[in-house]
PDB file of C-alpha atoms in Angstrom:
ATOM      1  CA  MET W  77      -4.783 -71.892  20.203  1.00  0.00           C
ATOM      2  CA  ARG W  78      -0.933 -71.493  20.005  1.00  0.00           C
ATOM      3  CA  TYR W  79      -1.280 -69.640  16.517  1.00  0.00           C
ATOM      4  CA  VAL W  80      -3.506 -66.916  18.190  1.00  0.00           C
ATOM      5  CA  VAL W  81      -1.079 -66.760  21.041  1.00  0.00           C
ATOM      6  CA  ASP W  82       1.714 -66.267  18.726  1.00  0.00           C
ATOM      7  CA  LEU W  83      -0.012 -63.325  17.275  1.00  0.00           C
ATOM      8  CA  ILE W  84       0.158 -61.281  20.276  1.00  0.00           C
ATOM      9  CA  ARG W  85       3.547 -61.865  21.858  1.00  0.00           C
ATOM     10  CA  GLY W  86       5.269 -58.927  22.483  1.00  0.00           C
ATOM     11  CA  MET W  87       2.864 -56.464  21.432  1.00  0.00           C
ATOM     12  CA  GLU W  88       1.214 -53.230  23.296  1.00  0.00           C
ATOM     13  CA  VAL W  89      -1.918 -54.171  24.766  1.00  0.00           C
ATOM     14  CA  ASN W  90      -4.239 -51.935  23.090  1.00  0.00           C
ATOM     15  CA  ARG W  91      -2.962 -53.276  19.625  1.00  0.00           C
ATOM     16  CA  ALA W  92      -3.035 -56.735  20.843  1.00  0.00           C
ATOM     17  CA  LEU W  93      -7.069 -56.373  22.002  1.00  0.00           C
ATOM     18  CA  GLY W  94      -7.477 -55.010  18.492  1.00  0.00           C
ATOM     19  CA  THR W  95      -5.649 -57.798  17.007  1.00  0.00           C
ATOM     20  CA  LEU W  96      -7.668 -60.510  18.741  1.00  0.00           C
ATOM     21  CA  ARG W  97     -10.899 -58.618  18.228  1.00  0.00           C
ATOM     22  CA  PHE W  98     -10.636 -58.937  14.358  1.00  0.00           C
ATOM     23  CA  SER W  99      -9.036 -62.178  14.280  1.00  0.00           C
ATOM     24  CA  SER W 100     -11.162 -64.894  12.597  1.00  0.00           C
ATOM     25  CA  LYS W 101     -10.036 -67.536  14.676  1.00  0.00           C
ATOM     26  CA  ALA W 102     -12.620 -69.130  17.298  1.00  0.00           C
ATOM     27  CA  ALA W 103      -9.601 -69.124  20.344  1.00  0.00           C
ATOM     28  CA  SER W 104      -9.245 -65.312  19.780  1.00  0.00           C
ATOM     29  CA  ALA W 105     -12.305 -64.555  22.321  1.00  0.00           C
ATOM     30  CA  ASP W 106     -10.767 -66.755  24.949  1.00  0.00           C
ATOM     31  CA  VAL W 107      -7.491 -65.423  24.635  1.00  0.00           C
ATOM     32  CA  GLU W 108      -8.945 -61.402  24.722  1.00  0.00           C
ATOM     33  CA  LYS W 109     -10.729 -62.648  27.942  1.00  0.00           C
ATOM     34  CA  VAL W 110      -7.280 -63.777  29.412  1.00  0.00           C
ATOM     35  CA  LEU W 111      -5.554 -60.477  28.431  1.00  0.00           C
ATOM     36  CA  ARG W 112      -8.352 -58.270  29.785  1.00  0.00           C
ATOM     37  CA  SER W 113      -8.202 -60.484  33.056  1.00  0.00           C
ATOM     38  CA  ALA W 114      -4.208 -59.714  33.071  1.00  0.00           C
ATOM     39  CA  ILE W 115      -4.734 -56.137  32.595  1.00  0.00           C
ATOM     40  CA  ALA W 116      -7.310 -55.657  35.335  1.00  0.00           C
ATOM     41  CA  ASN W 117      -4.923 -57.592  37.603  1.00  0.00           C
ATOM     42  CA  TRP W 118      -1.939 -55.430  36.760  1.00  0.00           C
ATOM     43  CA  GLU W 119      -3.983 -52.565  37.490  1.00  0.00           C
ATOM     44  CA  GLN W 120      -5.024 -53.746  40.874  1.00  0.00           C
ATOM     45  CA  LYS W 121      -1.751 -54.821  42.045  1.00  0.00           C
ATOM     46  CA  ASN W 122      -0.201 -51.211  41.203  1.00  0.00           C
ATOM     47  CA  GLU W 123      -3.230 -49.365  42.753  1.00  0.00           C
ATOM     48  CA  ARG W 124      -3.465 -47.313  39.444  1.00  0.00           C
ATOM     49  CA  LYS W 125      -4.814 -47.270  35.772  1.00  0.00           C
ATOM     50  CA  ALA W 126      -2.454 -48.404  33.126  1.00  0.00           C
ATOM     51  CA  ASP W 127      -1.714 -45.362  30.614  1.00  0.00           C
ATOM     52  CA  ASP W 128      -2.001 -46.105  26.822  1.00  0.00           C
ATOM     53  CA  GLY W 129       1.102 -47.514  25.279  1.00  0.00           C
ATOM     54  CA  GLU W 130       2.413 -48.272  28.927  1.00  0.00           C
ATOM     55  CA  LEU W 131       1.720 -52.432  29.092  1.00  0.00           C
ATOM     56  CA  PHE W 132       2.790 -55.137  26.855  1.00  0.00           C
ATOM     57  CA  VAL W 133       2.701 -58.865  26.503  1.00  0.00           C
ATOM     58  CA  THR W 134       5.761 -59.951  28.162  1.00  0.00           C
ATOM     59  CA  ARG W 135       5.151 -63.700  28.141  1.00  0.00           C
ATOM     60  CA  VAL W 136       2.385 -65.614  26.939  1.00  0.00           C
ATOM     61  CA  PHE W 137       2.127 -69.701  26.498  1.00  0.00           C
ATOM     62  CA  VAL W 138      -0.261 -72.392  26.140  1.00  0.00           C
ATOM     63  CA  ASP W 139       0.177 -75.793  27.845  1.00  0.00           C
ATOM     64  CA  CYS W 140      -1.947 -79.011  27.700  1.00  0.00           C
ATOM     65  CA  GLY W 141      -4.664 -79.224  30.115  1.00  0.00           C
ATOM     66  CA  PRO W 142      -6.742 -82.643  30.731  1.00  0.00           C
ATOM     67  CA  THR W 143      -8.250 -84.405  28.387  1.00  0.00           C
ATOM     68  CA  LEU W 144     -11.801 -86.118  28.695  1.00  0.00           C
ATOM     69  CA  LYS W 145     -11.809 -89.368  27.092  1.00  0.00           C
ATOM     70  CA  ARG W 146     -15.204 -90.533  25.255  1.00  0.00           C
ATOM     71  CA  MET W 147     -16.300 -93.765  23.416  1.00  0.00           C
ATOM     72  CA  ARG W 148     -18.293 -93.434  20.189  1.00  0.00           C
ATOM     73  CA  PRO W 149     -20.186 -96.651  18.867  1.00  0.00           C
ATOM     74  CA  ALA W 150     -18.251 -98.161  15.759  1.00  0.00           C
ATOM     75  CA  PRO W 151     -19.456-100.929  13.627  1.00  0.00           C
ATOM     76  CA  GLN W 152     -19.282-104.554  14.700  1.00  0.00           C
ATOM     77  CA  GLY W 153     -19.420-103.897  18.196  1.00  0.00           C
ATOM     78  CA  ARG W 154     -16.256-101.616  18.453  1.00  0.00           C
ATOM     79  CA  GLY W 155     -15.698 -98.014  19.856  1.00  0.00           C
ATOM     80  CA  TYR W 156     -13.683 -95.453  18.641  1.00  0.00           C
ATOM     81  CA  ARG W 157     -12.210 -93.091  21.105  1.00  0.00           C
ATOM     82  CA  ILE W 158     -12.940 -89.317  21.267  1.00  0.00           C
ATOM     83  CA  ARG W 159     -10.395 -87.235  22.946  1.00  0.00           C
ATOM     84  CA  LYS W 160     -11.921 -83.677  24.086  1.00  0.00           C
ATOM     85  CA  ARG W 161      -8.616 -81.648  24.634  1.00  0.00           C
ATOM     86  CA  SER W 162      -8.522 -78.498  26.670  1.00  0.00           C
ATOM     87  CA  ASN W 163      -5.480 -76.115  27.339  1.00  0.00           C
ATOM     88  CA  HIS W 164      -4.210 -73.751  29.932  1.00  0.00           C
ATOM     89  CA  ILE W 165      -3.255 -70.252  28.897  1.00  0.00           C
ATOM     90  CA  THR W 166      -0.639 -68.254  30.870  1.00  0.00           C
ATOM     91  CA  LEU W 167      -0.225 -64.807  29.859  1.00  0.00           C
ATOM     92  CA  PHE W 168       1.903 -61.760  31.668  1.00  0.00           C
ATOM     93  CA  VAL W 169       1.771 -58.125  30.935  1.00  0.00           C
ATOM     94  CA  ASP W 170       4.140 -55.354  32.265  1.00  0.00           C
ATOM     95  CA  THR W 171       5.887 -52.374  31.473  1.00  0.00           C
ATOM     96  CA  LYS W 172       8.824 -52.292  29.080  1.00  0.00           C
ATOM     97  CA  LYS W 173      12.191 -52.848  31.027  1.00  0.00           C
ATOM     98  CA  GLU W 174      14.914 -49.865  30.279  1.00  0.00           C
TER      99      GLU W 174
END
């Protein structure tokens, strides 16, 4: 997930969407969804549509989320622990400050 996020950090949003669309990583679909939501939130907050080349990904980071702990049967009555990890994506879009 962090690899995909590093690809789009600081990019213009249209270019970032193109990069995510053609990335072969599975996490790129989730990051694209978050980016589209951030663009829509910016447009709702500023009460206008974003022009081409106006918005940039200013900050983006991935934090650790809750981990589901499961047990898998193992030989001789033991159990192997399975950790199903999740994460939180935080993404900010804004115009370039001059």
